GROMACS .gro file of C-alpha atoms in nm:
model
  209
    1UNK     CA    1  -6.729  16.410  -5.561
    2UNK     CA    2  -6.793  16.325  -5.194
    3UNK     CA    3  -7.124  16.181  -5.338
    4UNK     CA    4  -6.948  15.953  -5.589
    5UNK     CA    5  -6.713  15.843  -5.291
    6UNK     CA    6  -6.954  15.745  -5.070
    7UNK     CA    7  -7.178  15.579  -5.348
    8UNK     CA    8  -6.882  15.343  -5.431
    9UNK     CA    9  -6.786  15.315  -5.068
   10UNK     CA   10  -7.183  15.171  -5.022
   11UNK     CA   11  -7.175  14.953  -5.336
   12UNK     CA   12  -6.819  14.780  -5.240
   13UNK     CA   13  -6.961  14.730  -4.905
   14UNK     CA   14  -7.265  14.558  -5.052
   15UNK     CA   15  -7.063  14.363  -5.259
   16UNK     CA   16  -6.816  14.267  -4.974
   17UNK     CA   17  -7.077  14.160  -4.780
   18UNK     CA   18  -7.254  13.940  -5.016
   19UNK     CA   19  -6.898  13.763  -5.091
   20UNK     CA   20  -6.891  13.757  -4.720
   21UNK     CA   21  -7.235  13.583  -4.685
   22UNK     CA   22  -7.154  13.343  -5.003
   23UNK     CA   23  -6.857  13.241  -4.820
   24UNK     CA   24  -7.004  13.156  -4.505
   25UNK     CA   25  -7.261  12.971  -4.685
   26UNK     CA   26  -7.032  12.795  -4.834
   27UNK     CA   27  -6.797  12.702  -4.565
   28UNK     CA   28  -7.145  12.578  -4.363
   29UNK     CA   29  -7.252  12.351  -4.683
   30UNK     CA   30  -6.838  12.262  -4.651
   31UNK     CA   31  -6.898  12.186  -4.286
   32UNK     CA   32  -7.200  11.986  -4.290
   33UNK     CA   33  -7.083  11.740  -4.587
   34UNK     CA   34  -6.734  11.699  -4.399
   35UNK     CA   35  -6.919  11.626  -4.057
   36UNK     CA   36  -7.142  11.376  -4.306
   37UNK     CA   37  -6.869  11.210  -4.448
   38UNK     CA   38  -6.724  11.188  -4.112
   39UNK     CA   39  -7.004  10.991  -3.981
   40UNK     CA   40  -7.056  10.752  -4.287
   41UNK     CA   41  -6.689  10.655  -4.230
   42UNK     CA   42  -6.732  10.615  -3.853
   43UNK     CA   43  -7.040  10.359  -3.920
   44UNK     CA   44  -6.870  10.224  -4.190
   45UNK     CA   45  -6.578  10.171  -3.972
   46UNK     CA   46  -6.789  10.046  -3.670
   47UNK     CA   47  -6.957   9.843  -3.909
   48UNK     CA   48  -6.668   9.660  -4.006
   49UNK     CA   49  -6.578   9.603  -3.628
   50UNK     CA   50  -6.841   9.472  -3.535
   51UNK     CA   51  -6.829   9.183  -3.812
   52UNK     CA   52  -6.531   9.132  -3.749
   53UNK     CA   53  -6.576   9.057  -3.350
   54UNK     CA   54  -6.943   8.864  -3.470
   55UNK     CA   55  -6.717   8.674  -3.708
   56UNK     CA   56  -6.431   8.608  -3.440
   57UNK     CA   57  -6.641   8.463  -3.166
   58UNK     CA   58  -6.842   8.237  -3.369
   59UNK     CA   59  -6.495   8.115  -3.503
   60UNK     CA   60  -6.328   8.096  -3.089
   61UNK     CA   61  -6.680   7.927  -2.997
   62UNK     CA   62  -6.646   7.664  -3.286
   63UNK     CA   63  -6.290   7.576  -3.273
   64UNK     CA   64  -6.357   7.562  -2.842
   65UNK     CA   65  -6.675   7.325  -2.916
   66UNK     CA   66  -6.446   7.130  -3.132
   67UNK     CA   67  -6.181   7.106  -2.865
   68UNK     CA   68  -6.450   6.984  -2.604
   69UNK     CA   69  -6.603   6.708  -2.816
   70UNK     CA   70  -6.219   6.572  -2.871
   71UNK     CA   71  -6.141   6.594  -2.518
   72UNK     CA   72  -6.492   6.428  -2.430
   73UNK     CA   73  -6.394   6.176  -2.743
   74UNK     CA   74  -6.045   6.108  -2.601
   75UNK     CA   75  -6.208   6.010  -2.208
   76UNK     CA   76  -6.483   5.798  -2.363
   77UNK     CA   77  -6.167   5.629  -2.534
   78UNK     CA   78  -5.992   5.579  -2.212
   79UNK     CA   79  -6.297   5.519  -2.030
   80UNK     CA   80  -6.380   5.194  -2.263
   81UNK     CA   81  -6.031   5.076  -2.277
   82UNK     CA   82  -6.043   5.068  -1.924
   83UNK     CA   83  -6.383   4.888  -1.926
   84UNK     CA   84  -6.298   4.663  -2.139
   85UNK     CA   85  -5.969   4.597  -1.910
   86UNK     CA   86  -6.143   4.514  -1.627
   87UNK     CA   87  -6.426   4.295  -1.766
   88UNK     CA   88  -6.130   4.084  -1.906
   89UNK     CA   89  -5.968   4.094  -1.572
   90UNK     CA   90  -6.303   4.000  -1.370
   91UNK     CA   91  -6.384   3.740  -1.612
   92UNK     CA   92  -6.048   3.598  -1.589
   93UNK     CA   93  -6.078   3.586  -1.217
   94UNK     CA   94  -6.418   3.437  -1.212
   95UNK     CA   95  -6.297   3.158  -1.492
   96UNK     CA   96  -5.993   3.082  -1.299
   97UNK     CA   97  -6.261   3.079  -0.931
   98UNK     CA   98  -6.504   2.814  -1.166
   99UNK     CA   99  -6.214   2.620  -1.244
  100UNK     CA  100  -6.137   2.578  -0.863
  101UNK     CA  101  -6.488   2.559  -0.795
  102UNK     CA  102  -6.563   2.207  -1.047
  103UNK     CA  103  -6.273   2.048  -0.912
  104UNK     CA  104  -6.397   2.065  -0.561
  105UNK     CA  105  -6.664   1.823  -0.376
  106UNK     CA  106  -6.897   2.101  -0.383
  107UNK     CA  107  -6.950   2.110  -0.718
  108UNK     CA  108  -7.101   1.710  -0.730
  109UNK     CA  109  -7.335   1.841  -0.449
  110UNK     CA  110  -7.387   2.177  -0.656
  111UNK     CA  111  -7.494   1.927  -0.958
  112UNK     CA  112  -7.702   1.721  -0.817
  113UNK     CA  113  -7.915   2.044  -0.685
  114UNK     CA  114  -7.951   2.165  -1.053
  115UNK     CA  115  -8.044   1.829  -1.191
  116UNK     CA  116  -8.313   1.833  -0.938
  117UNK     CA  117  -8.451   2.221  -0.981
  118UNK     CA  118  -8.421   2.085  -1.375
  119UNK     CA  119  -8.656   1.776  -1.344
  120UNK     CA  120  -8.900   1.980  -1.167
  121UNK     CA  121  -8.915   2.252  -1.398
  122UNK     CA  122  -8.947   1.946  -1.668
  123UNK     CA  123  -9.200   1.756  -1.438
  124UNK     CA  124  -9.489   1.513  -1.629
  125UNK     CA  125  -9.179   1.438  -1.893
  126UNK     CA  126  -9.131   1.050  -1.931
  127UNK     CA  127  -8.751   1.097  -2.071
  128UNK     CA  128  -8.554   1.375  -2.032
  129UNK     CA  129  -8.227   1.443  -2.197
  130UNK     CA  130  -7.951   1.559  -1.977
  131UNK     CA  131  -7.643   1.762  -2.102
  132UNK     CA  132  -7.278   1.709  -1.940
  133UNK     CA  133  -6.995   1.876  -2.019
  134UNK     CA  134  -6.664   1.610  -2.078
  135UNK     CA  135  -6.537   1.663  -1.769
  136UNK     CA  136  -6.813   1.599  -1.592
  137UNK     CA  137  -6.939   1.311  -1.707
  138UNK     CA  138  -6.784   1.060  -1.464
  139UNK     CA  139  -7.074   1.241  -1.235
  140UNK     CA  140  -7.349   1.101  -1.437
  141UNK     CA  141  -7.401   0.802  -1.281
  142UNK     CA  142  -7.493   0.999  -0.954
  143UNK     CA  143  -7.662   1.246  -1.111
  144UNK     CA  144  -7.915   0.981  -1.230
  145UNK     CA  145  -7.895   0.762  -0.966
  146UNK     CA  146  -8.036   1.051  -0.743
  147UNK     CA  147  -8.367   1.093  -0.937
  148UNK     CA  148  -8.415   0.703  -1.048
  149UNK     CA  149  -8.812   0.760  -1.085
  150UNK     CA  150  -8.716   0.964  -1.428
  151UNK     CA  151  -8.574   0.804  -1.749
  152UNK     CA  152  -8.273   0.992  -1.806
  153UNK     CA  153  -8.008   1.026  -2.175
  154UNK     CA  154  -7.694   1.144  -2.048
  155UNK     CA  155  -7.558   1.349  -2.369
  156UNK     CA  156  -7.242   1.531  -2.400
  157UNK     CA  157  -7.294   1.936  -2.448
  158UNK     CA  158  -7.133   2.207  -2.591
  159UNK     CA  159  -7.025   2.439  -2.268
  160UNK     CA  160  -6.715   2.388  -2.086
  161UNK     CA  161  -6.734   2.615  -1.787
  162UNK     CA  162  -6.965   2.382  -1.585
  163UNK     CA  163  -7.302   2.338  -1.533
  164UNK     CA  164  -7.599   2.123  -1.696
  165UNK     CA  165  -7.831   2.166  -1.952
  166UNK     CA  166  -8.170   1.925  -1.939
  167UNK     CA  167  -8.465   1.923  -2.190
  168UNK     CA  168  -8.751   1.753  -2.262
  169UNK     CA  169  -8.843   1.750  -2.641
  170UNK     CA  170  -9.207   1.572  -2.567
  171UNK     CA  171  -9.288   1.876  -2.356
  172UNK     CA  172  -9.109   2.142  -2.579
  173UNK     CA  173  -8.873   2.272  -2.262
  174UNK     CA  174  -8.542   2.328  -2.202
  175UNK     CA  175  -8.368   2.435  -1.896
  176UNK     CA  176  -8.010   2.634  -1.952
  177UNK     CA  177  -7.816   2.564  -1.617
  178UNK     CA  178  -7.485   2.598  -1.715
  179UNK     CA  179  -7.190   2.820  -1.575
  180UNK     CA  180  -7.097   2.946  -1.966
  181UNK     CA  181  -7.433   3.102  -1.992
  182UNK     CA  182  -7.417   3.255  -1.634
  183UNK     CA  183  -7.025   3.437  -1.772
  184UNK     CA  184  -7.248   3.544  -2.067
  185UNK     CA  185  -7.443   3.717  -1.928
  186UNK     CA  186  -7.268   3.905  -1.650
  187UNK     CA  187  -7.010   3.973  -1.999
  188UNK     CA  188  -7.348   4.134  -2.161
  189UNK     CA  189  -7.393   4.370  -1.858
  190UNK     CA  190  -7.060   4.398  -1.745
  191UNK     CA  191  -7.126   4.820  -1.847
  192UNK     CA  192  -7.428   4.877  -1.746
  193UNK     CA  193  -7.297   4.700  -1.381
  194UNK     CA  194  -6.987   4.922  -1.391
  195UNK     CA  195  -7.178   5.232  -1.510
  196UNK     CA  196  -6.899   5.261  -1.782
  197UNK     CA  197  -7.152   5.242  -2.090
  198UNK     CA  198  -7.009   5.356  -2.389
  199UNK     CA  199  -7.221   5.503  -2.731
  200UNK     CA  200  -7.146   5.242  -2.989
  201UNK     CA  201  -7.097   5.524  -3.210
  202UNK     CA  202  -6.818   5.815  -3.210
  203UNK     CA  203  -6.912   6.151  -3.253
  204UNK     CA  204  -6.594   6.236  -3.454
  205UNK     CA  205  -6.520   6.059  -3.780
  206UNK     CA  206  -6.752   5.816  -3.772
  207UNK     CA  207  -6.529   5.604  -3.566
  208UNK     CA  208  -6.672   5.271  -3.393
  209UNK     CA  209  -6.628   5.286  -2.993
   0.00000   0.00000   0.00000
C-alpha cells in the first residue's frame, strides 16, 4: 500500500509541477506581450507628441512671420506718408523761396547769366529761339539786348516757376534752363535724397505703396 502511496504521491508531484512550469510559461509569454504592448503605446503616444509640437511651432513660427511682415508693412506705411509729407513741405518751401527769388533784382542778373551759358552751348546758330515764361517777359528786351551779335525769337513757354528755355532748330539743340525742371527733378529724387525709398509694391495684398 505504502508503494501505491508513494507512486501517486510521485505522479501528482509530476503533474503539479508541469502545471507549475505551464503556468510560469505562461505568465512570462503574459509578461512579455504586456511589456510589448506597453511600448507600442508609449511610441505611439510619443509619436503623437511629437507631431503635435512639429505641428505647433511651424503654426507659432507662421502666424509670428505673419505678424512681422504687418508690422514691417504698417512702418513702410508710415514711413512713406511721412515722405511724402515732407517732400510736399520742402517743395512748398522752395516754391514759395522761387517766388521771392523772381521778384527780386537778382533774378534779371540770374537771367541774363543763363541766356549767356545758353548761346554758348548753342554757339555757330544764326537764330535762336528763346523761351520766357509770362511773367518774365518784360525782361526780354535786356535779355537780347545783352547778346546783340545773335538773332534772337523771344517765344512764350510753358513753365511758370522761372527760368529760360533756348533752342536752336538749325543745329538740332535745346538747352532746358528753367526752375520747373530743376523742382522736377529734386521731386524725382526727393527718396533716394532722404533715404526714405519705398518698394512700389506691398508685400501683403497686393497693395500699391
Amino acid at each position: 500500500m505504502s508503494d501505491l502511496n508513494t507512486k501517486i504521491d510521485r505522479f501528482a508531484a509530476t503533474i503539479v509541477a508541469e502545471a507549475t512550469a505551464d503556468t510560469e510559461h505562461t505568465l512570462s509569454e503574459l509578461s512579455q506581450r504586456r511589456a510589448a504592448a506597453y511600448s507600442a503605446a508609449e511610441e505611439q503616444v510619443l509619436g503623437d507628441v511629437y507631431r503635435y509640437i512639429h505641428g505647433e511651432v511651424a503654426r507659432v513660427k507662421t502666424e509670428a512671420g505673419r505678424q512681422v511682415s504687418r508690422h514691417m508693412l504698417e512702418n513702410k506705411r508710415t514711413l512713406y506718408l511721412r515722405r511724402e509729407e515732407i517732400a510736399a513741405e520742402v517743395c512748398g518751401e522752395v516754391r514759395a523761396r522761387l517766388a521771392a527769388y523772381t521778384a527780386s533784382p537778382a533774378y534779371a542778373t540770374r537771367m541774363a547769366a543763363l541766356y549767356a551759358d545758353a548761346l554758348a552751348v548753342l554757339s555757330g546758330a544764326a537764330e535762336v529761339r528763346l523761351f520766357l515764361r509770362p511773367a518774365d517777359t518784360v525782361l526780354a528786351d535786356a535779355l537780347t539786348a545783352s547778346q546783340p551779335q545773335v538773332k534772337v525769337q523771344v517765344l512764350e513757354g510753358d513753365f511758370l516757376l522761372g527760368g529760360l528755355v533756348a533752342d536752336a532748330p538749325a543745329l538740332g539743340k535745346r538747352v532746358d534752363a528753367t526752375f520747373d525742371s530743376s523742382m522736377e527733378e529734386l521731386s524725382g529724387h526727393f527718396a533716394e535724397l532722404f533715404g526714405l525709398s519705398l518698394p512700389s509694391e506691398m508685400d501683403e495684398g497686393g497693395e500699391r505703396a
